[in-house]
Tab-separated table of C-alpha atoms in Angstrom:
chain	number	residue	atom	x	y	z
C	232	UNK	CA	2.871	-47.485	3.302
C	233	UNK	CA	3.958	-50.539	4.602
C	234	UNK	CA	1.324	-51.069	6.967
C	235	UNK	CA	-1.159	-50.240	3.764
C	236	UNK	CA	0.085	-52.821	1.889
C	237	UNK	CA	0.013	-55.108	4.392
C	238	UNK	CA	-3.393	-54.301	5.548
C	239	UNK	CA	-4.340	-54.649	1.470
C	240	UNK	CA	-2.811	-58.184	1.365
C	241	UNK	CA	-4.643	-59.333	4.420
C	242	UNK	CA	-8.151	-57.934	2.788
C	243	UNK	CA	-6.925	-59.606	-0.129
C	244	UNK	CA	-6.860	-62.725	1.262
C	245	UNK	CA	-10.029	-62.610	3.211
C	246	UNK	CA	-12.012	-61.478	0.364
C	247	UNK	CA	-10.795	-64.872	-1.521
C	248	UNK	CA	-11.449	-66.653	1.276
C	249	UNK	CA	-14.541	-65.377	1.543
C	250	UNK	CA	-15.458	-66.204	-2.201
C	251	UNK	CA	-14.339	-69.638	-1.085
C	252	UNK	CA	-16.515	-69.932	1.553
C	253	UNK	CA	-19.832	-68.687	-0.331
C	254	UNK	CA	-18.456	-71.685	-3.270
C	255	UNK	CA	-18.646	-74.257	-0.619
C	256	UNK	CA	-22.302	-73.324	0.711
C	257	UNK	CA	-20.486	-72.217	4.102
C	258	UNK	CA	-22.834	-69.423	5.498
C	259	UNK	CA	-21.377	-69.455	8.957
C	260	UNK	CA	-17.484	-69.220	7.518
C	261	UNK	CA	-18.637	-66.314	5.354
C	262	UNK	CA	-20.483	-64.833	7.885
C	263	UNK	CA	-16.960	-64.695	10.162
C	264	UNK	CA	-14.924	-63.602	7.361
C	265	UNK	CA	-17.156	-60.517	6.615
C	266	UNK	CA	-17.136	-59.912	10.272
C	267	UNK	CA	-13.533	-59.734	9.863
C	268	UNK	CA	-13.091	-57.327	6.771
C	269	UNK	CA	-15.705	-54.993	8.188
C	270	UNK	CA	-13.531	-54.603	11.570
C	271	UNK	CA	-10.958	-51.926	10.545
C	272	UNK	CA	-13.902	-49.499	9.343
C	273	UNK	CA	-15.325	-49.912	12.088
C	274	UNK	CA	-12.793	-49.018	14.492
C	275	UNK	CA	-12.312	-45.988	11.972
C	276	UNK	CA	-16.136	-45.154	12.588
C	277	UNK	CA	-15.721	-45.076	16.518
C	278	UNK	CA	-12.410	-42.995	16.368
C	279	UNK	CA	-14.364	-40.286	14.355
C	280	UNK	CA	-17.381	-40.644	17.109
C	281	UNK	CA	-14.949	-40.086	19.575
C	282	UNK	CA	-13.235	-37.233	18.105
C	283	UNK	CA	-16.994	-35.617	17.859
C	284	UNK	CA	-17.795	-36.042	21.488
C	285	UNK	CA	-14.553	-34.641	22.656
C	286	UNK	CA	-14.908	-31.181	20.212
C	287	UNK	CA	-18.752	-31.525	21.616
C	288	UNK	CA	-17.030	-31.566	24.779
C	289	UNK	CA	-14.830	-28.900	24.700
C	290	UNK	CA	-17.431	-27.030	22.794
C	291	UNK	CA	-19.523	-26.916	25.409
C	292	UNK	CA	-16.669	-26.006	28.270
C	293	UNK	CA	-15.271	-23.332	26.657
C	294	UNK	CA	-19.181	-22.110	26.361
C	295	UNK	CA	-19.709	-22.522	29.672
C	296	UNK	CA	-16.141	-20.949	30.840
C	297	UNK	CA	-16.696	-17.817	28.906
C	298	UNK	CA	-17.695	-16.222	31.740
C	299	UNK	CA	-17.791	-12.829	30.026
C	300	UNK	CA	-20.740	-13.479	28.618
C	301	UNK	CA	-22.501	-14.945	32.202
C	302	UNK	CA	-20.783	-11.815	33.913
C	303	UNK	CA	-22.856	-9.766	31.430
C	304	UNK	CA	-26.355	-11.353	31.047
C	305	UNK	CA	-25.967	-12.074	35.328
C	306	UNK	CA	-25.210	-8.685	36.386
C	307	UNK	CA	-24.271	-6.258	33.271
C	308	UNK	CA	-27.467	-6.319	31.617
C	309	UNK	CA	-29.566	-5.976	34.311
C	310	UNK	CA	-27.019	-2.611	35.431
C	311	UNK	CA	-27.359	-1.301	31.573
C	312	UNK	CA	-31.039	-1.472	31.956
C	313	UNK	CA	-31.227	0.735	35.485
C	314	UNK	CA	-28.421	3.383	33.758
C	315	UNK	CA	-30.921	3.590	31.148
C	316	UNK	CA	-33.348	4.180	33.494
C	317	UNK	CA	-31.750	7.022	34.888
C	318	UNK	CA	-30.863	8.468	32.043
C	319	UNK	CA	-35.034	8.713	31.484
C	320	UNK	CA	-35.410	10.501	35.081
C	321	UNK	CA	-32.703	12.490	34.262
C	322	UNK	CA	-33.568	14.375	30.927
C	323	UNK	CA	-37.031	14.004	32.341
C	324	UNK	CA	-35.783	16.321	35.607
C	325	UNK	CA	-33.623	18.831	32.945
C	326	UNK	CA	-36.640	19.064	31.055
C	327	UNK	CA	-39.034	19.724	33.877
C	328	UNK	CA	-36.081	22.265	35.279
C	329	UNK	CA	-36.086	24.272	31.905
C	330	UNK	CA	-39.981	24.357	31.377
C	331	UNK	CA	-40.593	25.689	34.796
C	332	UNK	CA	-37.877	28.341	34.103
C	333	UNK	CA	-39.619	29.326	31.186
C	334	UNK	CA	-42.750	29.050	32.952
C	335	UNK	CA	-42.150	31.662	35.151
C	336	UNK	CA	-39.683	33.975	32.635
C	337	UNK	CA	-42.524	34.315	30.292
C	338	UNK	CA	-44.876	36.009	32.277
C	339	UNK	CA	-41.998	38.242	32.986
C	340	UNK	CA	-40.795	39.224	29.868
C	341	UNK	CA	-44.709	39.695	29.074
C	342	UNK	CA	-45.575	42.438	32.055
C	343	UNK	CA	-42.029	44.162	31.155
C	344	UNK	CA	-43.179	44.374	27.408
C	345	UNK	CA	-46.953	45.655	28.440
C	346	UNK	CA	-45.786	48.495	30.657
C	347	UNK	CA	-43.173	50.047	28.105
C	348	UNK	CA	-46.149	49.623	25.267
C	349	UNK	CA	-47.967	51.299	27.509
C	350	UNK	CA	-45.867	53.813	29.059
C	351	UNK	CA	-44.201	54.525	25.462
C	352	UNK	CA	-47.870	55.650	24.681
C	353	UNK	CA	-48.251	58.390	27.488
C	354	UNK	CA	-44.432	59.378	26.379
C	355	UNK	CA	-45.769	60.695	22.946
C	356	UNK	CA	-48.647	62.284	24.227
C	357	UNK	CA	-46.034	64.086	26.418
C	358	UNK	CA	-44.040	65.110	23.851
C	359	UNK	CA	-46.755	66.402	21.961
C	360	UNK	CA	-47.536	68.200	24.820
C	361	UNK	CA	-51.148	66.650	25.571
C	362	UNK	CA	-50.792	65.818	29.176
C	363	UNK	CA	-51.885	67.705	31.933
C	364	UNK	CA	-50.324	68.789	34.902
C	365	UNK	CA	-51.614	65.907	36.998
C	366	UNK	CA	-51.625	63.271	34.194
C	367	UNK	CA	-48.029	64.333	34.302
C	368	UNK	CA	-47.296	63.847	37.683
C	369	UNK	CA	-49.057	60.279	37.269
C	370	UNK	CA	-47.066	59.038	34.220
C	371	UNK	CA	-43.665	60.015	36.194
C	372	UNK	CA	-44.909	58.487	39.289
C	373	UNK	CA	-45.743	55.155	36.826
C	374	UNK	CA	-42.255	55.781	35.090
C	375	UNK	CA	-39.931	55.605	38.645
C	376	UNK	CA	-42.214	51.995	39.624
C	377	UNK	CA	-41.409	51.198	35.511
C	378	UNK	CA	-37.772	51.681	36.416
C	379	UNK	CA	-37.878	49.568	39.439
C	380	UNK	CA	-39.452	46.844	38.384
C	381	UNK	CA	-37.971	46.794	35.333
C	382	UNK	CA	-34.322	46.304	36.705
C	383	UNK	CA	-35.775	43.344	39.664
C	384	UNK	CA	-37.851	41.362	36.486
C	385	UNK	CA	-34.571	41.395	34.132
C	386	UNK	CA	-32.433	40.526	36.942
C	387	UNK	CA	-35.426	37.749	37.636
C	388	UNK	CA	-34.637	36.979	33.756
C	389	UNK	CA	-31.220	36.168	33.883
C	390	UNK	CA	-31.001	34.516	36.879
C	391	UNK	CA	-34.271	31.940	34.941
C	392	UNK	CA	-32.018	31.828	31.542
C	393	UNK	CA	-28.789	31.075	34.069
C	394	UNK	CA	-31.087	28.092	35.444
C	395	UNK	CA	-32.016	26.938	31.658
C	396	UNK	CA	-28.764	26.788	30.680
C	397	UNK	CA	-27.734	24.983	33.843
C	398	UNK	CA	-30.720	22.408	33.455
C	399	UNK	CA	-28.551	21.663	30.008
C	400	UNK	CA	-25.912	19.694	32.001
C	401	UNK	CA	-27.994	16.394	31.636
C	402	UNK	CA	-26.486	16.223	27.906
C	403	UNK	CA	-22.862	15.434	29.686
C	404	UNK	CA	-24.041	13.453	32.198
C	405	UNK	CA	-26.636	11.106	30.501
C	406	UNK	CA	-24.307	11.189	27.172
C	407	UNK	CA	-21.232	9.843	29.468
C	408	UNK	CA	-24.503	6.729	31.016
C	409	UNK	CA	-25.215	6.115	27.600
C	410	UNK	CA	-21.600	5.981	26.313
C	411	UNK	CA	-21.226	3.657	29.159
C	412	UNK	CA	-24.426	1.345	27.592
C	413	UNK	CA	-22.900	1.767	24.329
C	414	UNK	CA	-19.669	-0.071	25.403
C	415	UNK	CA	-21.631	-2.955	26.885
C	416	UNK	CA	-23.461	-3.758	23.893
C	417	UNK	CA	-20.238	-3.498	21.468
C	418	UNK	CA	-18.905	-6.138	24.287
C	419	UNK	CA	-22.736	-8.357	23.973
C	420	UNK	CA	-21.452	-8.301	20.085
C	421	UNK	CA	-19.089	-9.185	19.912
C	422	UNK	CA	-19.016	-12.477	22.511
C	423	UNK	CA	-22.252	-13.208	20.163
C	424	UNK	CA	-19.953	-13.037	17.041
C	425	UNK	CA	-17.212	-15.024	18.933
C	426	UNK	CA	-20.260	-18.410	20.044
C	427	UNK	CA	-21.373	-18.170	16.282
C	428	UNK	CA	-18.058	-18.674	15.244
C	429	UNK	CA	-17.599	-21.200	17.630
C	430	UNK	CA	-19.933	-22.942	16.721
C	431	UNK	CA	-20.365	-22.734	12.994
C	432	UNK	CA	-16.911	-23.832	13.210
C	433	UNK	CA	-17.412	-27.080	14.533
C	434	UNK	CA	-20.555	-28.000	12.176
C	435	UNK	CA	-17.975	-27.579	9.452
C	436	UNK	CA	-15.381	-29.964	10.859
C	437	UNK	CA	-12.898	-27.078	10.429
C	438	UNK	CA	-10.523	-26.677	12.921
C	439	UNK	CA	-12.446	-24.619	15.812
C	440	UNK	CA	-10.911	-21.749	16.568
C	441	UNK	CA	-11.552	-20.437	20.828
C	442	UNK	CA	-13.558	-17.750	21.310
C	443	UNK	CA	-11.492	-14.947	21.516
C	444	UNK	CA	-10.885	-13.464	24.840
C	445	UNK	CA	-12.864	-10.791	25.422
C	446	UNK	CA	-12.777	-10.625	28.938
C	447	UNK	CA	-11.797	-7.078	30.889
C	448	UNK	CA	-13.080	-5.354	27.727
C	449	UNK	CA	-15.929	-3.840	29.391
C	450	UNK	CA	-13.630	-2.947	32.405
C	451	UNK	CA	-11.334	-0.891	30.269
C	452	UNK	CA	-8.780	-1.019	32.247
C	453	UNK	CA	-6.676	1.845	30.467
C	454	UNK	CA	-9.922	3.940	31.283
C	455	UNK	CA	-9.529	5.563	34.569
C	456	UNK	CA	-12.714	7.685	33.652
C	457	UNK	CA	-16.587	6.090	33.978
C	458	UNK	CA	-19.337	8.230	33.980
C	459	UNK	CA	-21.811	9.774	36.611
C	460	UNK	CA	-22.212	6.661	39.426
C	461	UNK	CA	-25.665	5.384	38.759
C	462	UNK	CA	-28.099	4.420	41.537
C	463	UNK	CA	-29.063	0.778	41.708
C	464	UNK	CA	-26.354	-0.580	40.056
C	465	UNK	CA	-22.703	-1.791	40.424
C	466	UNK	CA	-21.476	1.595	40.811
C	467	UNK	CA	-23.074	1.113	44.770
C	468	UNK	CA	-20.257	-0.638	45.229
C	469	UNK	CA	-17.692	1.671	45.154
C	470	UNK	CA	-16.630	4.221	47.602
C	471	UNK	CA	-18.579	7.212	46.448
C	472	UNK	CA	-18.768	10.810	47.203
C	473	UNK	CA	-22.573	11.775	47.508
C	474	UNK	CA	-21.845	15.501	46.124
C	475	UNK	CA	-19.477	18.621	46.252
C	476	UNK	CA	-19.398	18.977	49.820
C	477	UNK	CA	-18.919	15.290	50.286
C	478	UNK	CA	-15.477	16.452	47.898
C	479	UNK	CA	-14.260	19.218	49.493
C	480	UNK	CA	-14.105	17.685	52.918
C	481	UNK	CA	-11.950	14.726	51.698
C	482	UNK	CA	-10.235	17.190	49.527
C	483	UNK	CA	-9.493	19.260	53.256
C	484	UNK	CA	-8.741	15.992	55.298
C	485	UNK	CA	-5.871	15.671	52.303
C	486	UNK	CA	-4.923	19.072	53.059
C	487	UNK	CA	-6.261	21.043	50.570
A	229	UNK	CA	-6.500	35.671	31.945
A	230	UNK	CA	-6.762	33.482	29.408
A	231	UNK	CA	-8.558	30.067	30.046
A	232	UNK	CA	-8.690	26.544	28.398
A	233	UNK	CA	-11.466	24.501	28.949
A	234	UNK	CA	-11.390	21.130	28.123
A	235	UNK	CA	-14.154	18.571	27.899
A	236	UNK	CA	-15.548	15.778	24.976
A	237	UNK	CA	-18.829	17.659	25.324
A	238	UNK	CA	-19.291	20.686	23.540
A	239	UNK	CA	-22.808	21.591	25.225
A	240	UNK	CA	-20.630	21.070	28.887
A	241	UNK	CA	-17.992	23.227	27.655
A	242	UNK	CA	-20.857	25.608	26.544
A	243	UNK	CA	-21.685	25.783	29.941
A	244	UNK	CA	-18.834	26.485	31.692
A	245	UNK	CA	-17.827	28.881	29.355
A	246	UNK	CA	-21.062	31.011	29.508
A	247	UNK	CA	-20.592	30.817	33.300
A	248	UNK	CA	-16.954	32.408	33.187
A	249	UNK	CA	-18.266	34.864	31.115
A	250	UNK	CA	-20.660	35.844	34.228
A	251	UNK	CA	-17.747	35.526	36.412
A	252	UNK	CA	-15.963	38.208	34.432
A	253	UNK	CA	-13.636	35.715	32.090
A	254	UNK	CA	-14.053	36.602	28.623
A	255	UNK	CA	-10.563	34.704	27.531
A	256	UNK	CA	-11.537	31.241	26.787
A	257	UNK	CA	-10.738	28.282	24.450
A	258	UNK	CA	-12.142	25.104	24.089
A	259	UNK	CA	-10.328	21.661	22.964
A	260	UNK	CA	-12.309	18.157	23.045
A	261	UNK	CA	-9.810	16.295	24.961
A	262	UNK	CA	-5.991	15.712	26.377
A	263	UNK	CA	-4.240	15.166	23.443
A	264	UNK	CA	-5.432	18.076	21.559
A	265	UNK	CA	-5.499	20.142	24.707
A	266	UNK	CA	-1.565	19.562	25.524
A	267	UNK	CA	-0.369	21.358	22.596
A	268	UNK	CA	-2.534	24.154	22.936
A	269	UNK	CA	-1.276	24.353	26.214
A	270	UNK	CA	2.576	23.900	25.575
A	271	UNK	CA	2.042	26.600	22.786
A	272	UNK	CA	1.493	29.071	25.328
A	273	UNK	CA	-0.119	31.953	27.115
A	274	UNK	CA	-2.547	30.367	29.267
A	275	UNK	CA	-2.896	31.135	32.985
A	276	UNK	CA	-5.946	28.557	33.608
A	277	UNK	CA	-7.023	25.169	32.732
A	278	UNK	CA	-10.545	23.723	33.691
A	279	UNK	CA	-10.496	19.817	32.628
A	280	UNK	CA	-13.064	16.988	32.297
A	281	UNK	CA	-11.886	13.622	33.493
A	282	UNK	CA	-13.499	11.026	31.567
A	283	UNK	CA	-13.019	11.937	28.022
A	284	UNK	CA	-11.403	9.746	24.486
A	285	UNK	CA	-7.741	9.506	23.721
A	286	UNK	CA	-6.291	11.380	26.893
A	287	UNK	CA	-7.888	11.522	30.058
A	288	UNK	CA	-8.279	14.685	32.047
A	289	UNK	CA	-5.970	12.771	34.478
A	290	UNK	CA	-3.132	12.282	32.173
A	291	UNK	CA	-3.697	15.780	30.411
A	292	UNK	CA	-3.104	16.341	34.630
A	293	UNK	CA	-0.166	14.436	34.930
A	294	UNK	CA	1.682	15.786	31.540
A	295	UNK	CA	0.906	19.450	32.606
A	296	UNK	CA	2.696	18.480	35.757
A	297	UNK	CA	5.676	16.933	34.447
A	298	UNK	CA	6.190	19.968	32.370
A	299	UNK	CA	8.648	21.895	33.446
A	300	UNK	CA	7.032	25.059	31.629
A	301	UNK	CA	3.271	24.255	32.953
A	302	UNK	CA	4.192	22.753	35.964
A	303	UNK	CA	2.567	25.794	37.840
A	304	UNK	CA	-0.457	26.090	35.614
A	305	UNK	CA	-3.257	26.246	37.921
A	306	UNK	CA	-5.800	23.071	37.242
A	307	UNK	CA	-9.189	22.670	38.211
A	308	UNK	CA	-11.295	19.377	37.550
A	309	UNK	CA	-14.957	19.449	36.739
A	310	UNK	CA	-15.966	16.136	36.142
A	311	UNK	CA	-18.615	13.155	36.899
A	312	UNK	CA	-15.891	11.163	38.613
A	313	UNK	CA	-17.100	11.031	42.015
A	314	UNK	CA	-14.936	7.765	43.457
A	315	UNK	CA	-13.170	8.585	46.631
A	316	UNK	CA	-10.196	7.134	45.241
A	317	UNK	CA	-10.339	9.191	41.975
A	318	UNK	CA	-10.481	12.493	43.964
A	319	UNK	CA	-7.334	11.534	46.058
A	320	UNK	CA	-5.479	10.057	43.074
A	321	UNK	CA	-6.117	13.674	41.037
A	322	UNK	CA	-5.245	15.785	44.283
A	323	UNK	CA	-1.647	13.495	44.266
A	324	UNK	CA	-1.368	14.426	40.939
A	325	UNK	CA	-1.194	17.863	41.714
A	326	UNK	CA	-5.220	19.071	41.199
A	327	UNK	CA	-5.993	22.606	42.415
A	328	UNK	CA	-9.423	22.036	42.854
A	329	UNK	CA	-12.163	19.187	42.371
A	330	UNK	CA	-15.796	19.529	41.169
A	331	UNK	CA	-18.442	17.051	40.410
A	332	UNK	CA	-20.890	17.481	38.314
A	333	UNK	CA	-23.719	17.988	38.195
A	334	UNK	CA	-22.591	21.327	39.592
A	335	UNK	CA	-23.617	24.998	40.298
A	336	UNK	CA	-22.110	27.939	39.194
A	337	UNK	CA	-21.950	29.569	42.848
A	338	UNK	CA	-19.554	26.290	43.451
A	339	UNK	CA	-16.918	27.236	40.424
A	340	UNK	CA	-17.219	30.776	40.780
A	341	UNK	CA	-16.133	29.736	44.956
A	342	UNK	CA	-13.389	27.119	43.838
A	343	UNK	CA	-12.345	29.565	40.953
A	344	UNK	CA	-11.705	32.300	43.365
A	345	UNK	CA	-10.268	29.903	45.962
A	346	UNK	CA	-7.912	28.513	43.870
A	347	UNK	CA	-6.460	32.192	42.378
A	348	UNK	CA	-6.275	33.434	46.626
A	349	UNK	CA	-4.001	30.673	47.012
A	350	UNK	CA	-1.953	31.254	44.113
A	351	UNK	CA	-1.627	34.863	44.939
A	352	UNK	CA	-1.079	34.254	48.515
């Protein structure tokens, strides 16, 4: 208050010193004096510039320190694009798996149906007692290969429908990839929301608030669990098994 | 025998529960992850679990651990059939007291072996 006043009574006096000056015809003495009054608002002008550069500043470091979001445009992105990938071959293989099953079961099921259209033909005939002797003898021997064939082309059958239903697995397996994708792109989000903030912050003058720390989101670390390992991506890094047998020897050097 | 199989996807637990049903296990339930699993399993009567590892709320490897720790299910016979296929993962389940690991993608000739492994041993 004090230092208000002060600074009020020292205007006060420049200003009518200044209105003296202009009286007298003195350009150069009013030239000073204006100098003079205009020298507090500008040191208030170059405190606000500096105030902007150093938010600019820190703007701009805590940008470039986020290093969640260079972590996942540098090496996550390019990952989430070759799990994608192999989610494509996958369903791709699955699908192939199940149409060659069915393929080869229809056919099958096809010759099955024929022969007992056909045989269930002769068997009326039979029963109305219109078949001779040696047409007889022919259906029966037709009948026993019926039989036989019958029980290897359903056995064929189930093992094809066991191999469809098998093929299904790809639903688990890319579901877990994708789940895996899904996570990344929450994590993309929400850094995006966090800069946008950041920024829009600053334009208003309001007090910036940091991005919020997002980093080891992606990692879950409470997640033991991560999905099928995917070729071509960070997954290579780990110590992998390459499949069941792969398992059951380190489960055997552990004693199992 | 009654079995529980637990796993967040219905169309794996589909699956496995077709192929029991070919291996002669008609028994089964389902439940979607650990935490409903566990009181399934303290309620009783089961003589088999089959678990997933990477699955919401609780893990397969916690729904491992608390089976263990429980003194009425700490002999329930586990098997894991999961896409978990770290080195480290496999030894960490097998300290946690695992009776048999499978990765996925797998074939039924492999659970129908680690099945019947796992039920020699616990007769024997």
């Amino acid at each position: 208050m004090d230092n208000d006043e002060t600074r009020l009574t020292a205007q006060l006096a420049l200003a009518q010193e200044l209105v003296e000056h202009l009286q007298n015809g003195d350009e150069e003495g009013a030239r000073l004096v204006i100098q003079q009054l205009r020298f507090p608002y500008e040191r208030e002008l170059f405190e606000e510039l500096g105030k902007l550069t150093r938010e600019l500043h820190e703007a701009l470091q805590s940008f470039r320190g986020d290093s969640r979001l260079v972590e996942i445009t540098q090496d996550e992105i390019p990952d989430a694009k070759e799990r994608l990938s192999y989610v494509v071959t996958m369903t791709e293989q699955a699908t192939h798996r199940t149409l060659n099953a069915v393929d080869e079961g229809l056919p099958i099921a096809e010759r099955v149906h024929d022969s007992a259209v056909r045989l269930s033909e002769r068997w009326g005939r039979f029963r109305r007692r219109e078949l001779s002797l040696d047409e007889f003898r022919e259906f029966a021997r037709e009948l026993d290969a019926f039989f036989s064939a019958t029980g290897q082309e359903t056995e064929r059958l189930r093992s094809l429908m066991s191999e469809v239903m098998m093929a299904q697995d790809f639903q688990d397996l890319t579901g877990q990839i994708i789940g895996r994708v899904i996570r990344l792109v929450q994590d993309v989000e929400e850094n995006l929301v966090g800069l946008i903030r950041l920024s829009s912050g600053r334009m208003e003058g309001a007090v910036a608030k940091p991005v919020e720390p997002t980093v080891e989101k992606a990692e879950e670390p409470a997640r033991g669990g991560v999905g099928p390992a995917v070729p071509n991506t960070s997954d290579d890094l780990g110590d992998v098994v390459s499949g069941q047998d792969d398992v059951d020897a380190l489960l055997s050097s552990l004693g199992f | 025998m009654k079995i529980l199989v637990v796993d967040d996807f219905s169309t794996m637990r589909r699956i496995i529960k077709n192929l029991l049903r070919e291996l002669g296990f008609n028994n089964t339930m389902e439940a979607d992850d650990g935490s409903t699993a566990l009181p399934m399993l303290k309620s009783g009567g089961f003589d088999f679990l089959i678990t997933d590892w990477n699955m919401p709320n609780m893990e397969g490897i916690e729904l491992l651990r608390q089976v263990r720790a429980d003194p009425e299910l700490k002999e329930l016979p586990v098997l894991m059939v999961t896409a978990e296929a770290k080195r480290e993962q496999i030894v960490e389940a097998a300290q946690a007291g695992v009776n048999g690991y499978i990765v996925k993608p797998f074939t039924a000739e492999t659970l129908k072996e680690k099945i019947d492994k796992i039920f020699e041993r616990v007769a024997g």
